[in-house]
Tab-separated table of C-alpha atoms and ligand atoms in Angstrom:
chain	number	residue	atom	x	y	z
A	1	UNK	CA	49.807	178.124	120.983
A	2	UNK	CA	53.656	177.943	121.441
A	3	UNK	CA	55.398	180.544	119.074
A	4	UNK	CA	58.120	179.197	116.632
A	5	UNK	CA	60.977	181.552	116.887
A	6	UNK	CA	63.916	181.835	114.572
A	7	UNK	CA	67.248	181.598	116.211
A	8	UNK	CA	70.268	181.864	114.394
A	9	UNK	CA	70.023	179.175	111.475
A	10	UNK	CA	66.147	178.021	111.898
A	11	UNK	CA	63.003	177.840	113.565
A	12	UNK	CA	62.637	176.819	117.025
A	13	UNK	CA	59.900	176.345	119.616
A	14	UNK	CA	59.752	179.450	122.061
A	15	UNK	CA	60.715	177.280	124.844
A	16	UNK	CA	63.837	176.372	123.027
A	17	UNK	CA	64.691	179.605	122.211
A	18	UNK	CA	67.351	180.565	124.518
A	19	UNK	CA	70.470	183.024	124.227
A	20	UNK	CA	73.455	182.333	126.328
A	21	UNK	CA	74.055	184.464	129.783
A	22	UNK	CA	77.512	185.374	127.912
A	23	UNK	CA	75.816	186.952	125.261
A	24	UNK	CA	77.200	190.497	124.968
A	25	UNK	CA	73.233	191.444	124.128
A	26	UNK	CA	72.444	190.460	127.761
A	27	UNK	CA	75.587	191.292	129.598
A	28	UNK	CA	76.137	194.726	127.627
A	29	UNK	CA	72.770	195.739	125.488
A	30	UNK	CA	75.549	195.183	122.583
A	31	UNK	CA	73.202	194.752	119.800
A	32	UNK	CA	70.550	196.273	117.386
A	33	UNK	CA	66.968	195.404	116.900
A	34	UNK	CA	63.874	196.261	114.882
A	35	UNK	CA	60.294	196.334	115.728
A	36	UNK	CA	58.234	195.611	112.566
A	37	UNK	CA	53.973	195.122	111.977
A	38	UNK	CA	52.198	193.093	109.611
A	39	UNK	CA	48.790	194.025	108.255
A	40	UNK	CA	46.217	191.793	106.337
A	41	UNK	CA	48.761	189.269	105.463
A	42	UNK	CA	51.518	191.829	104.400
A	43	UNK	CA	54.920	193.105	106.106
A	44	UNK	CA	54.420	196.876	105.985
A	45	UNK	CA	57.475	198.511	104.803
A	46	UNK	CA	60.066	195.428	105.383
A	47	UNK	CA	62.640	196.771	103.302
A	48	UNK	CA	63.060	200.109	105.248
A	49	UNK	CA	62.909	198.326	108.481
A	50	UNK	CA	66.073	195.700	107.142
A	51	UNK	CA	67.959	198.552	105.944
A	52	UNK	CA	67.626	200.844	108.944
A	53	UNK	CA	68.648	197.498	110.876
A	54	UNK	CA	71.689	197.092	108.767
A	55	UNK	CA	72.794	200.599	109.143
A	56	UNK	CA	72.253	200.550	112.708
A	57	UNK	CA	74.537	197.359	112.837
A	58	UNK	CA	77.163	199.067	110.441
A	59	UNK	CA	77.203	201.953	113.102
A	60	UNK	CA	78.182	199.904	115.796
A	61	UNK	CA	80.726	197.548	113.653
A	62	UNK	CA	78.376	194.394	113.695
A	63	UNK	CA	77.922	192.105	110.834
A	64	UNK	CA	74.629	190.911	110.467
A	65	UNK	CA	75.254	186.790	109.790
A	66	UNK	CA	72.248	186.958	107.059
A	67	UNK	CA	72.091	188.811	103.784
A	68	UNK	CA	69.360	191.150	103.233
A	69	UNK	CA	67.591	188.724	101.195
A	70	UNK	CA	68.071	185.807	103.592
A	71	UNK	CA	66.784	187.859	106.562
A	72	UNK	CA	63.754	189.070	104.293
A	73	UNK	CA	63.335	185.486	103.906
A	74	UNK	CA	63.816	184.427	107.703
A	75	UNK	CA	61.251	187.152	108.367
A	76	UNK	CA	58.684	185.714	105.852
A	77	UNK	CA	59.076	182.069	107.156
A	78	UNK	CA	58.881	182.977	110.890
A	79	UNK	CA	55.385	184.973	109.781
A	80	UNK	CA	54.293	181.557	108.091
A	81	UNK	CA	55.518	179.410	110.865
A	82	UNK	CA	53.164	181.344	113.281
A	83	UNK	CA	50.423	181.741	110.654
A	84	UNK	CA	50.726	185.349	111.094
A	85	UNK	CA	48.364	187.861	109.076
A	86	UNK	CA	48.471	190.951	111.890
A	87	UNK	CA	50.807	190.966	114.291
A	88	UNK	CA	54.370	192.565	115.527
A	89	UNK	CA	57.878	191.155	114.679
A	90	UNK	CA	61.036	191.757	116.709
A	91	UNK	CA	64.274	191.224	115.011
A	92	UNK	CA	67.300	191.198	116.934
A	93	UNK	CA	71.318	191.086	116.286
A	94	UNK	CA	73.617	190.867	119.219
A	95	UNK	CA	77.295	190.648	119.101
A	96	UNK	CA	76.963	187.070	120.306
A	97	UNK	CA	78.731	185.005	123.274
A	98	UNK	CA	81.591	186.339	124.555
A	99	UNK	CA	83.357	186.734	127.812
A	100	UNK	CA	82.929	188.989	130.893
A	101	UNK	CA	84.646	191.937	129.244
A	102	UNK	CA	83.540	194.445	127.006
A	103	UNK	CA	85.681	193.407	123.838
A	104	UNK	CA	83.661	192.425	121.287
A	105	UNK	CA	86.339	190.786	119.561
A	106	UNK	CA	85.994	187.974	122.247
A	107	UNK	CA	82.464	187.455	120.434
A	108	UNK	CA	83.305	184.765	117.846
A	109	UNK	CA	79.896	185.209	115.982
A	110	UNK	CA	76.788	187.052	116.185
A	111	UNK	CA	73.284	185.862	117.780
A	112	UNK	CA	70.349	186.616	115.458
A	113	UNK	CA	66.588	185.725	116.331
A	114	UNK	CA	63.151	186.709	114.954
A	115	UNK	CA	60.103	186.735	117.059
A	116	UNK	CA	56.694	187.333	115.096
A	117	UNK	CA	53.636	187.368	117.584
A	118	UNK	CA	50.306	189.124	117.940
A	119	UNK	CA	50.283	192.673	118.793
A	120	UNK	CA	49.020	194.254	121.986
A	121	UNK	CA	47.251	197.280	120.681
A	122	UNK	CA	46.805	200.617	122.127
A	123	UNK	CA	43.509	201.214	123.972
A	124	UNK	CA	41.003	202.731	121.296
A	125	UNK	CA	40.453	205.809	123.782
A	126	UNK	CA	44.004	206.902	122.938
A	127	UNK	CA	42.850	207.626	119.458
A	128	UNK	CA	39.259	208.728	120.357
A	129	UNK	CA	40.492	211.154	123.194
A	130	UNK	CA	43.945	211.449	122.455
A	131	UNK	CA	47.055	211.076	124.743
A	132	UNK	CA	48.022	213.231	127.843
A	133	UNK	CA	51.884	213.393	128.085
A	134	UNK	CA	54.149	215.165	130.054
A	135	UNK	CA	57.871	216.178	129.377
A	136	UNK	CA	60.448	213.905	131.067
A	137	UNK	CA	63.618	215.342	133.020
A	138	UNK	CA	65.649	212.640	131.504
A	139	UNK	CA	67.236	213.950	128.217
A	140	UNK	CA	67.909	212.056	125.209
A	141	UNK	CA	71.189	210.597	124.582
A	142	UNK	CA	73.387	212.879	122.929
A	143	UNK	CA	74.299	212.030	119.729
A	144	UNK	CA	77.718	212.606	120.491
A	145	UNK	CA	77.582	209.715	123.213
A	146	UNK	CA	75.434	207.234	121.383
A	147	UNK	CA	73.480	208.137	118.589
A	148	UNK	CA	69.619	207.795	119.279
A	149	UNK	CA	69.529	207.087	115.061
A	150	UNK	CA	71.178	203.738	116.060
A	151	UNK	CA	68.309	201.635	117.113
A	152	UNK	CA	70.548	199.708	119.786
A	153	UNK	CA	69.603	197.083	122.558
A	154	UNK	CA	70.613	200.145	125.010
A	155	UNK	CA	67.346	201.160	125.679
A	156	UNK	CA	68.139	202.636	129.216
A	157	UNK	CA	67.672	206.172	128.468
A	158	UNK	CA	64.140	205.543	127.168
A	159	UNK	CA	63.386	203.297	130.009
A	160	UNK	CA	64.406	205.830	132.662
A	161	UNK	CA	62.027	208.385	130.842
A	162	UNK	CA	59.246	205.604	130.685
A	163	UNK	CA	59.620	205.195	134.412
A	164	UNK	CA	58.709	208.985	134.765
A	165	UNK	CA	55.737	208.631	132.553
A	166	UNK	CA	54.383	205.533	134.609
A	167	UNK	CA	55.025	207.493	137.636
A	168	UNK	CA	52.820	210.301	136.161
A	169	UNK	CA	50.194	208.132	135.063
A	170	UNK	CA	50.637	208.819	131.388
A	171	UNK	CA	51.061	207.127	128.456
A	172	UNK	CA	54.115	208.729	126.848
A	173	UNK	CA	56.300	211.379	127.338
A	174	UNK	CA	58.305	214.140	125.630
A	175	UNK	CA	62.107	213.705	125.875
A	176	UNK	CA	64.479	216.751	125.150
A	177	UNK	CA	67.885	216.824	124.150
A	178	UNK	CA	70.427	218.207	126.174
A	179	UNK	CA	70.313	221.707	125.147
A	180	UNK	CA	66.499	221.691	125.541
A	181	UNK	CA	65.370	221.140	122.000
A	182	UNK	CA	62.300	218.704	121.542
A	183	UNK	CA	63.955	215.352	120.353
A	184	UNK	CA	61.118	212.564	120.494
A	185	UNK	CA	59.163	210.369	122.872
A	186	UNK	CA	60.172	207.195	124.688
A	187	UNK	CA	59.025	205.173	121.847
A	188	UNK	CA	57.709	207.393	119.366
A	189	UNK	CA	58.216	210.386	117.031
A	190	UNK	CA	56.708	213.768	117.367
A	191	UNK	CA	54.920	215.992	114.924
A	192	UNK	CA	53.228	219.797	115.516
A	193	UNK	CA	50.675	221.236	113.254
A	194	UNK	CA	51.768	224.738	113.040
A	195	UNK	CA	49.026	227.081	110.601
A	196	UNK	CA	49.272	225.226	107.231
A	197	UNK	CA	52.316	223.257	107.767
A	198	UNK	CA	53.645	220.468	109.892
A	199	UNK	CA	56.918	220.424	111.876
A	200	UNK	CA	59.217	217.426	113.106
A	201	UNK	CA	62.421	217.560	115.085
A	202	UNK	CA	65.126	216.691	112.572
A	203	UNK	CA	67.305	213.016	113.481
A	204	UNK	CA	70.529	215.319	113.993
A	205	UNK	CA	68.814	216.611	117.416
A	206	UNK	CA	68.721	213.155	118.636
A	207	UNK	CA	66.035	210.682	117.619
A	208	UNK	CA	65.157	207.508	115.647
A	209	UNK	CA	64.576	207.888	111.796
A	210	UNK	CA	60.923	206.520	112.247
A	211	UNK	CA	59.390	204.320	109.674
A	212	UNK	CA	56.166	205.908	110.411
A	213	UNK	CA	57.477	209.333	110.700
A	214	UNK	CA	58.515	208.869	106.858
A	215	UNK	CA	55.470	207.443	106.061
A	216	UNK	CA	53.576	210.323	107.374
A	217	UNK	CA	55.824	212.770	105.729
A	218	UNK	CA	55.066	210.950	102.326
A	219	UNK	CA	51.225	211.079	103.199
A	220	UNK	CA	51.374	214.633	103.915
A	221	UNK	CA	53.405	215.627	100.866
A	222	UNK	CA	50.451	213.670	98.778
A	223	UNK	CA	47.920	216.149	100.843
A	224	UNK	CA	50.030	218.796	99.634
A	225	UNK	CA	51.184	219.848	103.133
A	226	UNK	CA	54.944	220.617	103.812
A	227	UNK	CA	56.610	219.127	106.495
A	228	UNK	CA	59.729	221.271	108.139
A	229	UNK	CA	62.419	219.460	110.115
A	230	UNK	CA	62.976	222.143	112.590
A	231	UNK	CA	64.432	222.749	115.989
A	232	UNK	CA	62.068	223.569	118.470
A	233	UNK	CA	61.341	224.083	122.105
A	234	UNK	CA	58.549	223.129	124.665
A	235	UNK	CA	56.879	226.965	123.659
A	236	UNK	CA	56.359	225.741	120.373
A	237	UNK	CA	54.458	222.488	121.766
A	238	UNK	CA	52.192	224.167	124.008
A	239	UNK	CA	51.405	226.658	121.006
A	240	UNK	CA	50.882	223.925	118.424
A	241	UNK	CA	47.261	223.531	116.495
A	242	UNK	CA	47.836	219.916	116.989
A	243	UNK	CA	50.172	217.196	117.987
A	244	UNK	CA	50.699	213.898	117.165
A	245	UNK	CA	52.717	210.651	117.605
A	246	UNK	CA	54.087	208.155	115.223
A	247	UNK	CA	55.502	204.791	115.740
A	248	UNK	CA	55.219	201.130	114.507
A	249	UNK	CA	53.313	200.375	117.874
A	250	UNK	CA	51.312	203.364	118.463
A	251	UNK	CA	50.881	204.044	114.320
A	252	UNK	CA	49.676	207.499	114.441
A	253	UNK	CA	48.170	208.883	117.879
A	254	UNK	CA	47.076	212.371	118.548
A	255	UNK	CA	48.010	214.345	121.850
A	256	UNK	CA	45.885	216.519	123.562
A	257	UNK	CA	47.629	217.902	126.620
A	258	UNK	CA	51.220	218.272	127.283
A	259	UNK	CA	52.394	219.086	130.950
A	260	UNK	CA	48.983	220.002	131.511
A	261	UNK	CA	48.495	222.534	128.733
A	262	UNK	CA	45.951	222.049	126.309
A	263	UNK	CA	46.842	221.728	122.510
A	264	UNK	CA	44.653	223.293	120.492
A	265	UNK	CA	41.395	222.944	121.679
A	266	UNK	CA	42.225	219.829	123.559
A	267	UNK	CA	40.671	217.444	121.349
A	268	UNK	CA	41.971	215.392	118.447
A	269	UNK	CA	42.947	217.406	115.647
A	270	UNK	CA	41.300	217.329	112.204
A	271	UNK	CA	44.773	216.826	110.458
A	272	UNK	CA	45.620	213.909	112.640
A	273	UNK	CA	42.323	212.287	111.749
A	274	UNK	CA	42.957	212.628	108.020
A	275	UNK	CA	46.314	210.872	108.479
A	276	UNK	CA	44.996	208.381	110.545
A	277	UNK	CA	42.511	207.419	107.721
A	278	UNK	CA	45.058	207.405	104.909
A	279	UNK	CA	47.389	205.267	107.026
A	280	UNK	CA	44.905	202.572	107.766
A	281	UNK	CA	44.126	202.487	104.098
A	282	UNK	CA	47.819	202.387	103.181
A	283	UNK	CA	48.634	199.491	105.830
A	284	UNK	CA	45.584	197.459	104.545
A	285	UNK	CA	46.690	197.890	100.911
A	286	UNK	CA	50.699	197.841	100.770
A	287	UNK	CA	53.586	195.471	102.132
A	288	UNK	CA	55.784	192.228	101.312
A	289	UNK	CA	53.147	189.501	101.072
A	290	UNK	CA	53.703	186.826	103.715
A	291	UNK	CA	51.541	184.211	101.784
A	292	UNK	CA	51.787	183.575	97.664
B	301	PXG	N1	61.665	206.778	118.462
B	301	PXG	C1	62.230	205.905	119.532
B	301	PXG	C2	62.808	205.665	120.608
B	301	PXG	C3	61.370	204.455	118.971
B	301	PXG	O1	61.850	203.292	119.662
B	301	PXG	C4	60.188	205.238	117.344
B	301	PXG	C5	60.738	206.366	117.679
B	301	PXG	C6	59.245	205.239	116.257
B	301	PXG	O2	59.886	204.403	114.971
B	301	PXG	P1	59.228	203.696	113.993
B	301	PXG	O3	60.209	203.135	113.223
B	301	PXG	O4	58.660	202.524	114.870
B	301	PXG	O5	57.954	204.345	113.349
B	301	PXG	C7	60.557	203.961	118.045
B	301	PXG	C8	59.746	202.693	117.481
B	301	PXG	C9	56.850	199.227	121.677
B	301	PXG	C10	57.460	199.409	120.061
B	301	PXG	O6	56.768	197.899	121.814
B	301	PXG	C11	58.578	200.572	120.078
B	301	PXG	C12	58.548	201.068	119.100
B	301	PXG	C13	58.604	200.356	117.997
B	301	PXG	C14	57.481	199.229	117.806
B	301	PXG	C15	57.205	198.763	119.223
B	301	PXG	O7	56.776	199.799	122.459
B	301	PXG	N2	59.471	202.419	119.026
């Protein structure tokens, strides 16, 4: 079935959803995006994703051509046009069509599009058996240069690290900050279970303020478990009791080895299992309804 894509001011069939080769999103990766999930007829944490999109846009001095209310409606409309109940949405705002120079003032108006599609799930074995991950040699962008908290269209840093994981035959990889602290994975945030509490790197080390990360911290608080946002290095990872990753696509996925070292007993941990269960219940029951 051909998808309907929201482009600039309305829905068009996917074959007609085209952007210019002069769009600075294409020429320079000049733009921002969001990846959002729908579960059971509801969009999960839509408000938070849209807030992050506007925050990213503000950081690069790009003005989103729709108000947050209009963008909410456009997102819902795109889901309805594709009869989506469970799936994945990609919202993209670029600097728009300009000339062959960096100057963003040459771009008259931003391009905005929304794709709502089915989701390619991670294989069930990732959740049952846990992931093997490596540490990538590619360091995460320094926040001094391009802050990873901006969800920009410039994902080459992550892609270079992803190529390392592909070559190593593993699904994800840890990215360190330029001074060797654990930052995040190529498309997921990182959590460790250490004794009676949980640790995750602070945003300031250079990572995305993940929506799933936020949800997990809320679930842990409800369970009476403290999350400490603190800097740590690989030694801490190798000696964790449990490790898991969070992201919109991956949800919550256990990690069982890092650079060949077993984490904990080398099997998905019990707290990770409990969190997965609670996360599943939450995604099935809350969110912005797509249909009345
Ligand atoms: N770090 C990075 C660099 C990401 O790109 C996350 C962390 C997790 O953030 P959220 O808000 O999703 O919990 C991301 C998000 C994909 C895909 O197709 C990747 C993401 C989101 C949706 C789809 O690989 N990564």
